[in-house]
Amino acid sequence: MSSDNADITQPKAANVTMDTIVSLCKRRGFVFQSSEIYGGFGSTYDYGPLGVELLRNVRNLWWRSVVQERDDVVGLEASILGPEAVYVASGHVTNFSDPLVDCKQCKMRWRLDHLDEGQYETQYGPTKRNKEGQIVCPNCAGELTEPRKFNLMFKTGIGVIEDESSIAYLRPETAQGMFINFSTIQTATRRKLPFGIAQIGKSFRNEITPGNFVFRTREFEQAEMEFFVKPGTDDHWHEYWVKERHEWYLRYGLTPERLRIRPHGKEELSFYSKATSDVEYLFPWGWGELEGIANRTNYDLTQHAKHSGKDLSYFDEETKEHIVPFVIEPAAGITRTALTFLIDAYDEEPDKDGTRVVLRFHKSVAPIKVAILPLSKKEPLINLAHQLEKKLRKHWTIQYDETQAIGRRYRRQDEIGTPFCVTVDFESLEDNAVTIRERDSMAQVRIAIPELLDALKERLNDD
Ligand code: ATP
């Protein structure tokens, strides 16, 4: 096989560095360091005007596919603060910790499980070991400290009296809300198995090794769904949700070759999990998890029933038996997915002024759908442009821009991934028509103003 052919089988990460993404995100107001004027704050980030639209789209697209397009999943918004009892029952107080190791020489900090899994290989080469077979520092081959267990939960207190009963935690995942409300929701909605409860919201983990911009942060947003099924049907539903979720990322335009499904080996499985498969993406620094789809068995409901003393079983009308459902959990990250869409969409191409930077977002992911660009700042052109702007704002996110040369304005829209620009020129006043310019091909078509709304609907609405 020629080396060219060998190359085709090797997926390539998006041709962009994280420095480029970070600087574009700040310059254009997608995401930036939180509390920056005070020097930044512990791996937390703020989302600016374009970032919030992007996050909102990711959230809505997930919600639409997992909840609204289905008859067997309902929604929940549970509280972020939870009592200690919930996290004792779930096992987080005892088990939600990462093994932390430090390099005695260069002082770099690592997660031993990540070293074991070879997660730093793209950056540092294959995991190195000393003569005794112990893992050494990927950076300088120095000796590592013994692993220390570090609980990732943020602990806080409720009320004015500080004692054992006031201990609370910020949730480290949204999942527990679905388990502790299982019976209430099942009774209220009269659902029969299989059915799911879904939730989107913030989670908090005191990560040891945050990094890669918003890939791993201490405060982040998750989208999780607990799908309750009859024991014995769990393998089928696990396979089903892995496929379903993989297809979702493809539907919204991620490069297929940069996506893979990776089943966990036995030693890697969480203590509650019978099987887990991750959807992974090939980031500029190597493969990383986008989402985990786990078969959590009946662990969580059993634990909460035991610790709360409440019956969390389900009465099966067919067999007249009480059963504890098994749970299949697709757990995705909204903020991580938004970052992935940004990286995957990034493209540069030569043009007459140097380089055209374009974010080739899927139209449903793009933060701004249409830009209205009058060719001149003068009346009556801007009057017409404002009329169109007002009409289109009822349907989509719009940017109105009348400053600088039209070529510059197109580039500004390309750089934030706006799928369509509508140009209003002097002829518009004569022929009652405008030009629609498409981001990727840069093709332009003339459309009569009375047909503009339908023309954009045809191009933008997702089926
Ligand atoms: P890792 O092993 O990388 O720490 P995990 O397996 O603990 O991740 P899960 O508990 O399965 O992650 O969380 C589900 C999803 O939530 C992840 O796939 C990811 O998209 C998102 N997520 C988890 N932790 C973070 C974080 N610190 N920052 C951003 N997103 C996160």
Tab-separated table of C-alpha atoms and ligand atoms in Angstrom:
chain	number	residue	atom	x	y	z
A	1	MET	CA	0.000	0.000	0.000
A	2	SER	CA	1.393	3.428	-0.868
A	3	SER	CA	1.872	5.941	1.935
A	4	ASP	CA	-0.864	8.076	0.333
A	5	ASN	CA	-3.363	5.273	0.815
A	6	ALA	CA	-2.191	4.674	4.371
A	7	ASP	CA	-2.839	8.340	5.023
A	8	ILE	CA	-6.463	8.108	3.945
A	9	THR	CA	-7.227	5.564	6.669
A	10	GLN	CA	-5.681	7.781	9.357
A	11	PRO	CA	-8.176	10.382	10.598
A	12	LYS	CA	-6.718	13.838	11.036
A	13	ALA	CA	-7.631	16.328	13.714
A	14	ALA	CA	-9.006	19.690	12.591
A	15	ASN	CA	-6.217	21.831	11.212
A	16	VAL	CA	-6.269	24.399	13.975
A	17	THR	CA	-4.326	25.023	17.169
A	18	MET	CA	-6.037	25.647	20.484
A	19	ASP	CA	-4.294	29.042	20.629
A	20	THR	CA	-6.129	30.027	17.452
A	21	ILE	CA	-9.480	28.850	18.849
A	22	VAL	CA	-8.908	30.573	22.204
A	23	SER	CA	-7.978	33.850	20.541
A	24	LEU	CA	-10.919	33.742	18.085
A	25	CYS	CA	-13.283	32.999	20.984
A	26	LYS	CA	-12.083	36.019	22.922
A	27	ARG	CA	-11.812	38.397	19.961
A	28	ARG	CA	-15.330	37.655	18.751
A	29	GLY	CA	-16.978	37.229	22.135
A	30	PHE	CA	-17.676	33.485	22.271
A	31	VAL	CA	-15.854	32.484	25.479
A	32	PHE	CA	-13.196	34.035	27.669
A	33	GLN	CA	-11.497	33.596	31.011
A	34	SER	CA	-13.751	34.390	33.960
A	35	SER	CA	-12.766	37.278	36.302
A	36	GLU	CA	-10.079	38.180	33.816
A	37	ILE	CA	-9.565	41.721	35.141
A	38	TYR	CA	-8.548	40.101	38.469
A	39	GLY	CA	-6.119	37.768	36.756
A	40	GLY	CA	-8.549	34.959	35.950
A	41	PHE	CA	-10.175	32.466	38.283
A	42	GLY	CA	-9.398	28.749	38.624
A	43	SER	CA	-10.360	27.342	35.239
A	44	THR	CA	-13.742	29.016	34.940
A	45	TYR	CA	-14.973	30.700	31.799
A	46	ASP	CA	-17.641	33.217	30.807
A	47	TYR	CA	-19.647	32.913	27.617
A	48	GLY	CA	-20.164	36.139	25.660
A	49	PRO	CA	-22.943	37.127	23.242
A	50	LEU	CA	-22.045	34.570	20.552
A	51	GLY	CA	-21.140	31.893	23.092
A	52	VAL	CA	-24.538	32.025	24.778
A	53	GLU	CA	-26.313	31.619	21.433
A	54	LEU	CA	-24.055	28.685	20.579
A	55	LEU	CA	-24.682	27.013	23.960
A	56	ARG	CA	-28.419	27.634	23.624
A	57	ASN	CA	-28.422	25.944	20.217
A	58	VAL	CA	-26.493	22.917	21.485
A	59	ARG	CA	-28.869	22.609	24.432
A	60	ASN	CA	-31.990	22.983	22.253
A	61	LEU	CA	-30.798	20.495	19.652
A	62	TRP	CA	-30.062	17.909	22.357
A	63	TRP	CA	-33.393	18.568	24.066
A	64	ARG	CA	-35.298	18.350	20.814
A	65	SER	CA	-33.744	15.033	19.857
A	66	VAL	CA	-33.748	13.378	23.300
A	67	VAL	CA	-37.040	14.751	24.679
A	68	GLN	CA	-39.316	16.573	22.249
A	69	GLU	CA	-39.037	14.299	19.219
A	70	ARG	CA	-39.831	11.262	21.403
A	71	ASP	CA	-42.818	9.965	23.276
A	72	ASP	CA	-40.846	8.057	25.901
A	73	VAL	CA	-38.676	10.726	27.568
A	74	VAL	CA	-39.767	13.537	29.890
A	75	GLY	CA	-37.854	16.485	31.327
A	76	LEU	CA	-36.709	17.581	34.772
A	77	GLU	CA	-34.887	20.514	36.308
A	78	ALA	CA	-33.645	19.500	39.742
A	79	SER	CA	-31.765	21.603	42.273
A	80	ILE	CA	-28.010	22.009	42.053
A	81	LEU	CA	-27.491	21.950	45.823
A	82	GLY	CA	-28.034	18.571	47.430
A	83	PRO	CA	-27.836	17.133	50.957
A	84	GLU	CA	-24.975	14.872	51.934
A	85	ALA	CA	-27.324	11.879	52.209
A	86	VAL	CA	-27.877	11.828	48.432
A	87	TYR	CA	-24.164	11.662	47.730
A	88	VAL	CA	-23.472	9.122	50.450
A	89	ALA	CA	-26.118	6.866	48.870
A	90	SER	CA	-24.847	7.408	45.328
A	91	GLY	CA	-21.304	6.535	46.373
A	92	HIS	CA	-19.832	9.937	45.477
A	93	VAL	CA	-18.692	10.766	49.036
A	94	THR	CA	-16.587	7.593	49.124
A	95	ASN	CA	-15.725	6.979	45.520
A	96	PHE	CA	-15.823	10.154	43.477
A	97	SER	CA	-12.124	10.790	43.551
A	98	ASP	CA	-9.281	10.810	41.071
A	99	PRO	CA	-5.802	9.433	41.758
A	100	LEU	CA	-3.514	12.451	41.800
A	101	VAL	CA	0.251	12.120	41.225
A	102	ASP	CA	2.930	14.834	41.119
A	103	CYS	CA	6.281	14.701	39.404
A	104	LYS	CA	9.020	14.988	42.040
A	105	GLN	CA	11.296	16.627	39.483
A	106	CYS	CA	9.319	19.093	37.309
A	107	LYS	CA	6.320	19.316	39.684
A	108	MET	CA	3.782	18.697	36.950
A	109	ARG	CA	0.513	17.187	38.159
A	110	TRP	CA	-1.167	14.206	36.499
A	111	ARG	CA	-4.113	11.890	36.836
A	112	LEU	CA	-2.771	8.359	37.182
A	113	ASP	CA	-5.817	6.843	35.455
A	114	HIS	CA	-5.236	9.112	32.444
A	115	LEU	CA	-1.547	8.111	32.331
A	116	ASP	CA	-2.616	4.468	32.477
A	117	GLU	CA	-5.078	4.952	29.616
A	118	GLY	CA	-2.395	6.658	27.510
A	119	GLN	CA	-4.389	9.889	27.288
A	120	TYR	CA	-1.276	12.054	27.025
A	121	GLU	CA	0.283	10.027	24.193
A	122	THR	CA	-0.472	12.458	21.354
A	123	GLN	CA	1.309	15.236	23.257
A	124	TYR	CA	4.090	13.302	25.007
A	125	GLY	CA	4.454	9.993	23.143
A	126	PRO	CA	3.801	6.499	24.590
A	127	THR	CA	3.476	6.236	28.392
A	128	LYS	CA	6.969	5.850	29.877
A	129	ARG	CA	7.904	3.453	32.686
A	130	ASN	CA	11.052	2.965	34.791
A	131	LYS	CA	12.976	-0.313	35.249
A	132	GLU	CA	10.571	-1.370	37.999
A	133	GLY	CA	7.664	-0.931	35.572
A	134	GLN	CA	6.264	2.144	37.344
A	135	ILE	CA	4.860	4.983	35.264
A	136	VAL	CA	7.129	8.042	35.174
A	137	CYS	CA	6.433	11.670	34.300
A	138	PRO	CA	5.521	12.050	30.593
A	139	ASN	CA	7.137	15.497	30.577
A	140	CYS	CA	10.581	14.799	32.109
A	141	ALA	CA	10.630	11.052	32.949
A	142	GLY	CA	10.966	12.016	36.634
A	143	GLU	CA	9.686	9.853	39.484
A	144	LEU	CA	6.042	10.336	40.469
A	145	THR	CA	4.633	10.569	44.000
A	146	GLU	CA	2.350	7.834	45.370
A	147	PRO	CA	-1.211	8.416	44.123
A	148	ARG	CA	-3.400	10.435	46.488
A	149	LYS	CA	-7.165	10.218	46.372
A	150	PHE	CA	-8.783	13.566	45.855
A	151	ASN	CA	-12.566	13.926	46.132
A	152	LEU	CA	-13.850	16.076	43.293
A	153	MET	CA	-17.029	17.364	44.928
A	154	PHE	CA	-17.465	20.970	46.054
A	155	LYS	CA	-18.645	20.909	49.630
A	156	THR	CA	-20.598	23.757	51.165
A	157	GLY	CA	-23.001	24.463	54.047
A	158	ILE	CA	-26.673	25.323	54.279
A	159	GLY	CA	-28.001	27.867	56.785
A	160	VAL	CA	-26.253	29.682	59.601
A	161	ILE	CA	-25.362	26.795	61.888
A	162	GLU	CA	-22.375	24.793	60.791
A	163	ASP	CA	-22.748	21.186	61.836
A	164	GLU	CA	-23.009	17.747	60.252
A	165	SER	CA	-26.635	18.280	59.254
A	166	SER	CA	-25.827	21.415	57.256
A	167	ILE	CA	-23.361	19.775	54.850
A	168	ALA	CA	-24.377	20.175	51.227
A	169	TYR	CA	-22.719	19.548	47.878
A	170	LEU	CA	-22.871	21.206	44.495
A	171	ARG	CA	-23.918	18.361	42.233
A	172	PRO	CA	-21.025	16.692	40.397
A	173	GLU	CA	-23.441	15.312	37.761
A	174	THR	CA	-27.126	15.953	37.039
A	175	ALA	CA	-28.026	12.252	37.183
A	176	GLN	CA	-28.914	11.935	40.866
A	177	GLY	CA	-31.867	14.317	40.424
A	178	MET	CA	-33.437	11.798	38.049
A	179	PHE	CA	-32.955	8.867	40.431
A	180	ILE	CA	-34.285	10.500	43.567
A	181	ASN	CA	-37.354	11.809	41.684
A	182	PHE	CA	-37.975	8.575	39.777
A	183	SER	CA	-41.115	7.513	41.652
A	184	THR	CA	-42.661	10.995	41.791
A	185	ILE	CA	-42.256	11.451	38.041
A	186	GLN	CA	-43.359	7.921	37.193
A	187	THR	CA	-46.531	8.349	39.257
A	188	ALA	CA	-47.254	11.854	37.935
A	189	THR	CA	-46.844	10.879	34.288
A	190	ARG	CA	-48.188	7.288	34.580
A	191	ARG	CA	-45.276	6.114	32.424
A	192	LYS	CA	-44.647	2.479	31.664
A	193	LEU	CA	-41.154	1.049	31.142
A	194	PRO	CA	-39.152	1.793	29.152
A	195	PHE	CA	-39.084	5.548	29.684
A	196	GLY	CA	-36.506	8.222	30.343
A	197	ILE	CA	-36.027	11.374	32.412
A	198	ALA	CA	-33.747	14.023	30.943
A	199	GLN	CA	-32.067	17.073	32.377
A	200	ILE	CA	-29.705	19.804	31.239
A	201	GLY	CA	-27.827	21.883	33.754
A	202	LYS	CA	-24.645	22.915	35.485
A	203	SER	CA	-22.420	20.455	37.303
A	204	PHE	CA	-19.334	21.122	39.383
A	205	ARG	CA	-16.131	19.144	39.886
A	206	ASN	CA	-12.963	20.276	41.559
A	207	GLU	CA	-10.885	18.838	38.706
A	208	ILE	CA	-7.204	18.127	39.410
A	209	THR	CA	-6.105	18.702	35.848
A	210	PRO	CA	-8.465	21.183	34.217
A	211	GLY	CA	-7.366	22.314	30.803
A	212	ASN	CA	-7.600	22.397	27.062
A	213	PHE	CA	-9.703	25.541	27.303
A	214	VAL	CA	-13.331	24.618	28.124
A	215	PHE	CA	-12.813	20.881	27.512
A	216	ARG	CA	-12.305	20.284	31.223
A	217	THR	CA	-13.433	22.993	33.627
A	218	ARG	CA	-14.577	23.056	37.238
A	219	GLU	CA	-18.003	24.406	36.406
A	220	PHE	CA	-19.612	23.004	33.262
A	221	GLU	CA	-22.923	22.098	31.737
A	222	GLN	CA	-24.178	18.575	31.201
A	223	ALA	CA	-27.059	16.981	29.319
A	224	GLU	CA	-27.984	13.628	30.812
A	225	MET	CA	-30.826	11.188	30.402
A	226	GLU	CA	-31.670	8.192	32.573
A	227	PHE	CA	-33.573	5.621	30.519
A	228	PHE	CA	-35.326	3.147	32.828
A	229	VAL	CA	-35.810	-0.316	31.325
A	230	LYS	CA	-36.833	-3.819	32.351
A	231	PRO	CA	-33.876	-5.937	33.491
A	232	GLY	CA	-32.949	-8.253	30.626
A	233	THR	CA	-33.643	-5.593	27.978
A	234	ASP	CA	-30.748	-3.428	29.147
A	235	ASP	CA	-28.139	-4.689	26.640
A	236	HIS	CA	-30.495	-3.922	23.758
A	237	TRP	CA	-31.203	-0.390	25.007
A	238	HIS	CA	-27.544	0.273	25.682
A	239	GLU	CA	-26.684	-0.548	22.096
A	240	TYR	CA	-29.652	1.529	20.903
A	241	TRP	CA	-28.567	4.681	22.773
A	242	VAL	CA	-24.934	4.398	21.701
A	243	LYS	CA	-26.105	4.375	18.077
A	244	GLU	CA	-28.664	7.127	18.611
A	245	ARG	CA	-26.196	9.487	20.251
A	246	HIS	CA	-23.445	8.825	17.707
A	247	GLU	CA	-25.921	9.754	14.971
A	248	TRP	CA	-26.788	13.008	16.737
A	249	TYR	CA	-23.213	14.282	16.444
A	250	LEU	CA	-23.174	13.304	12.767
A	251	ARG	CA	-26.536	14.997	12.181
A	252	TYR	CA	-25.096	18.303	13.346
A	253	GLY	CA	-22.104	18.106	11.124
A	254	LEU	CA	-19.106	16.734	13.061
A	255	THR	CA	-16.591	15.137	10.681
A	256	PRO	CA	-17.406	11.384	10.720
A	257	GLU	CA	-13.720	10.319	10.656
A	258	ARG	CA	-13.062	12.340	13.807
A	259	LEU	CA	-15.707	10.453	15.756
A	260	ARG	CA	-15.394	6.979	17.208
A	261	ILE	CA	-17.144	4.741	19.711
A	262	ARG	CA	-14.845	3.298	22.362
A	263	PRO	CA	-16.195	0.564	24.654
A	264	HIS	CA	-14.562	0.615	28.117
A	265	GLY	CA	-12.418	-2.326	29.127
A	266	LYS	CA	-13.446	-4.203	32.311
A	267	GLU	CA	-10.780	-2.517	34.460
A	268	GLU	CA	-11.879	0.934	33.334
A	269	LEU	CA	-15.596	0.543	34.136
A	270	SER	CA	-17.051	2.609	36.965
A	271	PHE	CA	-17.987	0.483	39.961
A	272	TYR	CA	-21.715	0.748	39.167
A	273	SER	CA	-21.456	0.106	35.442
A	274	LYS	CA	-22.063	-3.145	33.544
A	275	ALA	CA	-20.962	-1.633	30.227
A	276	THR	CA	-19.946	1.842	29.055
A	277	SER	CA	-19.119	3.160	25.602
A	278	ASP	CA	-17.745	6.619	25.010
A	279	VAL	CA	-18.349	8.726	21.934
A	280	GLU	CA	-14.914	10.213	21.326
A	281	TYR	CA	-13.714	13.032	19.102
A	282	LEU	CA	-10.245	13.534	17.663
A	283	PHE	CA	-9.259	16.848	19.273
A	284	PRO	CA	-6.075	18.708	18.259
A	285	TRP	CA	-4.404	17.070	21.318
A	286	GLY	CA	-5.737	13.549	20.623
A	287	TRP	CA	-8.888	11.485	21.208
A	288	GLY	CA	-11.113	12.732	24.028
A	289	GLU	CA	-14.520	11.870	25.463
A	290	LEU	CA	-17.563	13.762	24.217
A	291	GLU	CA	-20.124	11.599	25.922
A	292	GLY	CA	-20.344	8.393	27.933
A	293	ILE	CA	-23.231	5.956	27.491
A	294	ALA	CA	-23.382	3.677	30.534
A	295	ASN	CA	-25.456	0.732	31.642
A	296	ARG	CA	-25.766	1.692	35.332
A	297	THR	CA	-27.793	-1.447	36.159
A	298	ASN	CA	-30.198	-0.991	39.096
A	299	TYR	CA	-27.404	0.365	41.279
A	300	ASP	CA	-28.682	3.903	41.813
A	301	LEU	CA	-32.346	3.114	42.519
A	302	THR	CA	-31.339	0.282	44.844
A	303	GLN	CA	-28.945	2.524	46.766
A	304	HIS	CA	-31.436	5.393	47.137
A	305	ALA	CA	-34.209	2.992	48.230
A	306	LYS	CA	-31.877	1.537	50.847
A	307	HIS	CA	-30.623	4.861	52.189
A	308	SER	CA	-33.916	6.803	52.077
A	309	GLY	CA	-36.122	3.922	53.231
A	310	LYS	CA	-38.542	4.747	50.366
A	311	ASP	CA	-39.844	2.204	47.882
A	312	LEU	CA	-38.389	3.074	44.460
A	313	SER	CA	-39.553	-0.081	42.691
A	314	TYR	CA	-41.844	-0.250	39.674
A	315	PHE	CA	-44.970	-2.384	39.526
A	316	ASP	CA	-45.035	-4.388	36.322
A	317	GLU	CA	-48.728	-4.755	35.320
A	318	GLU	CA	-47.972	-7.722	33.043
A	319	THR	CA	-46.153	-9.943	35.513
A	320	LYS	CA	-47.761	-8.394	38.638
A	321	GLU	CA	-44.310	-8.048	40.144
A	322	HIS	CA	-42.367	-5.228	41.731
A	323	ILE	CA	-39.066	-4.727	39.928
A	324	VAL	CA	-36.167	-2.298	40.198
A	325	PRO	CA	-35.545	-0.978	36.669
A	326	PHE	CA	-32.124	-0.979	35.037
A	327	VAL	CA	-30.847	2.346	33.750
A	328	ILE	CA	-29.113	3.313	30.524
A	329	GLU	CA	-27.501	6.725	30.783
A	330	PRO	CA	-26.267	8.849	27.877
A	331	ALA	CA	-24.245	11.618	29.602
A	332	ALA	CA	-23.032	14.433	27.372
A	333	GLY	CA	-21.361	17.771	27.998
A	334	ILE	CA	-23.007	20.891	26.568
A	335	THR	CA	-19.952	23.101	27.032
A	336	ARG	CA	-17.606	20.379	25.745
A	337	THR	CA	-19.823	19.797	22.703
A	338	ALA	CA	-19.940	23.536	21.951
A	339	LEU	CA	-16.119	23.591	21.985
A	340	THR	CA	-16.070	20.563	19.674
A	341	PHE	CA	-18.424	22.239	17.194
A	342	LEU	CA	-16.120	25.285	17.197
A	343	ILE	CA	-12.974	23.239	16.578
A	344	ASP	CA	-14.546	21.026	13.918
A	345	ALA	CA	-16.072	23.993	12.068
A	346	TYR	CA	-12.832	25.961	11.859
A	347	ASP	CA	-11.407	26.398	8.384
A	348	GLU	CA	-8.998	28.721	6.637
A	349	GLU	CA	-8.657	29.258	2.910
A	350	PRO	CA	-6.563	31.593	0.797
A	351	ASP	CA	-8.344	34.546	-0.745
A	352	LYS	CA	-7.318	37.748	-2.473
A	353	ASP	CA	-6.774	39.601	0.818
A	354	GLY	CA	-4.765	36.808	2.421
A	355	THR	CA	-6.775	34.260	4.374
A	356	ARG	CA	-10.485	33.742	4.769
A	357	VAL	CA	-11.305	32.280	8.202
A	358	VAL	CA	-14.640	30.543	8.196
A	359	LEU	CA	-16.524	28.583	10.837
A	360	ARG	CA	-18.448	26.020	8.809
A	361	PHE	CA	-21.087	25.460	11.497
A	362	HIS	CA	-24.153	23.391	10.726
A	363	LYS	CA	-26.952	25.937	10.172
A	364	SER	CA	-28.737	24.818	13.356
A	365	VAL	CA	-25.569	25.242	15.423
A	366	ALA	CA	-24.560	28.679	14.068
A	367	PRO	CA	-25.117	31.427	16.689
A	368	ILE	CA	-26.207	34.041	14.135
A	369	LYS	CA	-28.334	32.788	11.238
A	370	VAL	CA	-28.557	35.859	9.016
A	371	ALA	CA	-26.629	39.122	8.686
A	372	ILE	CA	-28.307	42.158	7.102
A	373	LEU	CA	-25.788	44.298	5.285
A	374	PRO	CA	-26.877	47.540	3.572
A	375	LEU	CA	-24.338	48.654	1.009
A	376	SER	CA	-24.443	52.250	2.208
A	377	LYS	CA	-25.191	53.999	5.502
A	378	LYS	CA	-27.552	56.424	3.784
A	379	GLU	CA	-31.314	56.708	3.658
A	380	PRO	CA	-33.418	55.265	2.107
A	381	LEU	CA	-31.209	52.162	1.908
A	382	ILE	CA	-30.855	51.687	5.662
A	383	ASN	CA	-34.558	52.247	6.076
A	384	LEU	CA	-35.261	49.239	3.892
A	385	ALA	CA	-32.508	47.238	5.596
A	386	HIS	CA	-33.988	47.970	9.035
A	387	GLN	CA	-37.442	46.911	7.837
A	388	LEU	CA	-36.037	43.552	6.719
A	389	GLU	CA	-34.056	43.210	9.940
A	390	LYS	CA	-37.180	43.753	12.040
A	391	LYS	CA	-39.132	41.171	10.062
A	392	LEU	CA	-36.406	38.502	10.153
A	393	ARG	CA	-35.638	38.963	13.876
A	394	LYS	CA	-39.006	37.342	14.616
A	395	HIS	CA	-37.631	34.112	13.144
A	396	TRP	CA	-33.878	33.948	13.734
A	397	THR	CA	-30.860	35.504	15.408
A	398	ILE	CA	-29.820	38.431	13.214
A	399	GLN	CA	-26.860	40.786	13.066
A	400	TYR	CA	-27.218	44.163	11.391
A	401	ASP	CA	-23.943	45.656	10.187
A	402	GLU	CA	-23.471	48.821	8.139
A	403	THR	CA	-19.844	49.673	8.877
A	404	GLN	CA	-16.839	49.219	6.566
A	405	ALA	CA	-16.490	47.740	3.093
A	406	ILE	CA	-18.851	44.913	2.174
A	407	GLY	CA	-15.936	42.448	1.701
A	408	ARG	CA	-14.780	43.077	5.295
A	409	ARG	CA	-18.316	42.579	6.568
A	410	TYR	CA	-18.634	39.235	4.755
A	411	ARG	CA	-15.355	38.115	6.351
A	412	ARG	CA	-16.575	39.133	9.799
A	413	GLN	CA	-19.687	36.985	9.333
A	414	ASP	CA	-17.654	34.065	7.930
A	415	GLU	CA	-15.447	34.148	11.007
A	416	ILE	CA	-18.430	33.657	13.326
A	417	GLY	CA	-20.068	31.100	11.032
A	418	THR	CA	-23.175	33.028	9.883
A	419	PRO	CA	-24.726	30.852	7.133
A	420	PHE	CA	-26.362	33.679	5.161
A	421	CYS	CA	-25.805	37.378	4.501
A	422	VAL	CA	-28.553	39.491	2.967
A	423	THR	CA	-27.145	42.450	1.061
A	424	VAL	CA	-29.337	45.465	0.419
A	425	ASP	CA	-27.953	47.591	-2.442
A	426	PHE	CA	-29.060	50.631	-4.443
A	427	GLU	CA	-30.757	48.433	-7.017
A	428	SER	CA	-32.931	47.004	-4.229
A	429	LEU	CA	-34.835	50.297	-4.296
A	430	GLU	CA	-35.531	49.785	-7.993
A	431	ASP	CA	-36.119	46.040	-8.339
A	432	ASN	CA	-37.444	45.340	-4.806
A	433	ALA	CA	-34.923	42.509	-4.470
A	434	VAL	CA	-31.882	41.688	-2.332
A	435	THR	CA	-28.898	39.352	-2.601
A	436	ILE	CA	-28.487	36.260	-0.429
A	437	ARG	CA	-24.865	35.222	-0.055
A	438	GLU	CA	-24.086	31.719	1.212
A	439	ARG	CA	-21.153	31.308	3.608
A	440	ASP	CA	-19.429	28.145	2.339
A	441	SER	CA	-19.693	28.520	-1.433
A	442	MET	CA	-19.921	32.337	-1.314
A	443	ALA	CA	-22.546	31.945	-4.066
A	444	GLN	CA	-24.947	34.871	-4.421
A	445	VAL	CA	-28.557	34.814	-5.615
A	446	ARG	CA	-31.001	37.635	-6.165
A	447	ILE	CA	-34.327	37.205	-4.370
A	448	ALA	CA	-37.445	39.372	-4.589
A	449	ILE	CA	-38.111	40.914	-1.162
A	450	PRO	CA	-41.636	39.433	-0.827
A	451	GLU	CA	-40.020	35.977	-1.238
A	452	LEU	CA	-37.089	36.557	1.130
A	453	LEU	CA	-38.649	35.043	4.230
A	454	ASP	CA	-39.633	31.818	2.468
A	455	ALA	CA	-36.266	31.605	0.726
A	456	LEU	CA	-34.477	31.811	4.086
A	457	LYS	CA	-36.885	29.377	5.734
A	458	GLU	CA	-36.157	26.851	3.026
A	459	ARG	CA	-32.435	27.266	3.605
A	460	LEU	CA	-32.377	27.502	7.397
A	461	ASN	CA	-35.122	25.385	8.860
A	462	ASP	CA	-33.984	21.967	9.992
A	463	ASP	CA	-36.201	18.973	9.281
B	1	ATP	P1	-13.325	12.230	32.551
B	1	ATP	O1	-12.943	10.796	32.709
B	1	ATP	O2	-12.825	12.872	31.273
B	1	ATP	O3	-13.105	13.077	33.767
B	1	ATP	P2	-15.964	11.379	33.041
B	1	ATP	O4	-15.952	10.044	32.393
B	1	ATP	O5	-15.826	11.499	34.496
B	1	ATP	O6	-14.903	12.298	32.315
B	1	ATP	P3	-18.748	11.724	32.901
B	1	ATP	O7	-18.918	11.664	34.352
B	1	ATP	O8	-19.098	10.533	32.086
B	1	ATP	O9	-17.252	12.166	32.554
B	1	ATP	O10	-19.500	13.011	32.367
B	1	ATP	C1	-20.283	13.016	31.206
B	1	ATP	C2	-19.878	14.137	30.269
B	1	ATP	O11	-19.858	15.379	30.959
B	1	ATP	C3	-18.482	14.001	29.680
B	1	ATP	O12	-18.491	13.153	28.560
B	1	ATP	C4	-18.175	15.426	29.297
B	1	ATP	O13	-18.767	15.769	28.045
B	1	ATP	C5	-18.851	16.204	30.398
B	1	ATP	N1	-17.868	16.567	31.425
B	1	ATP	C6	-17.464	15.808	32.490
B	1	ATP	N2	-16.561	16.465	33.222
B	1	ATP	C7	-16.378	17.674	32.628
B	1	ATP	C8	-15.562	18.818	32.918
B	1	ATP	N3	-14.786	18.857	34.000
B	1	ATP	N4	-15.623	19.874	32.078
B	1	ATP	C9	-16.427	19.873	30.984
B	1	ATP	N5	-17.222	18.832	30.670
B	1	ATP	C10	-17.202	17.740	31.468
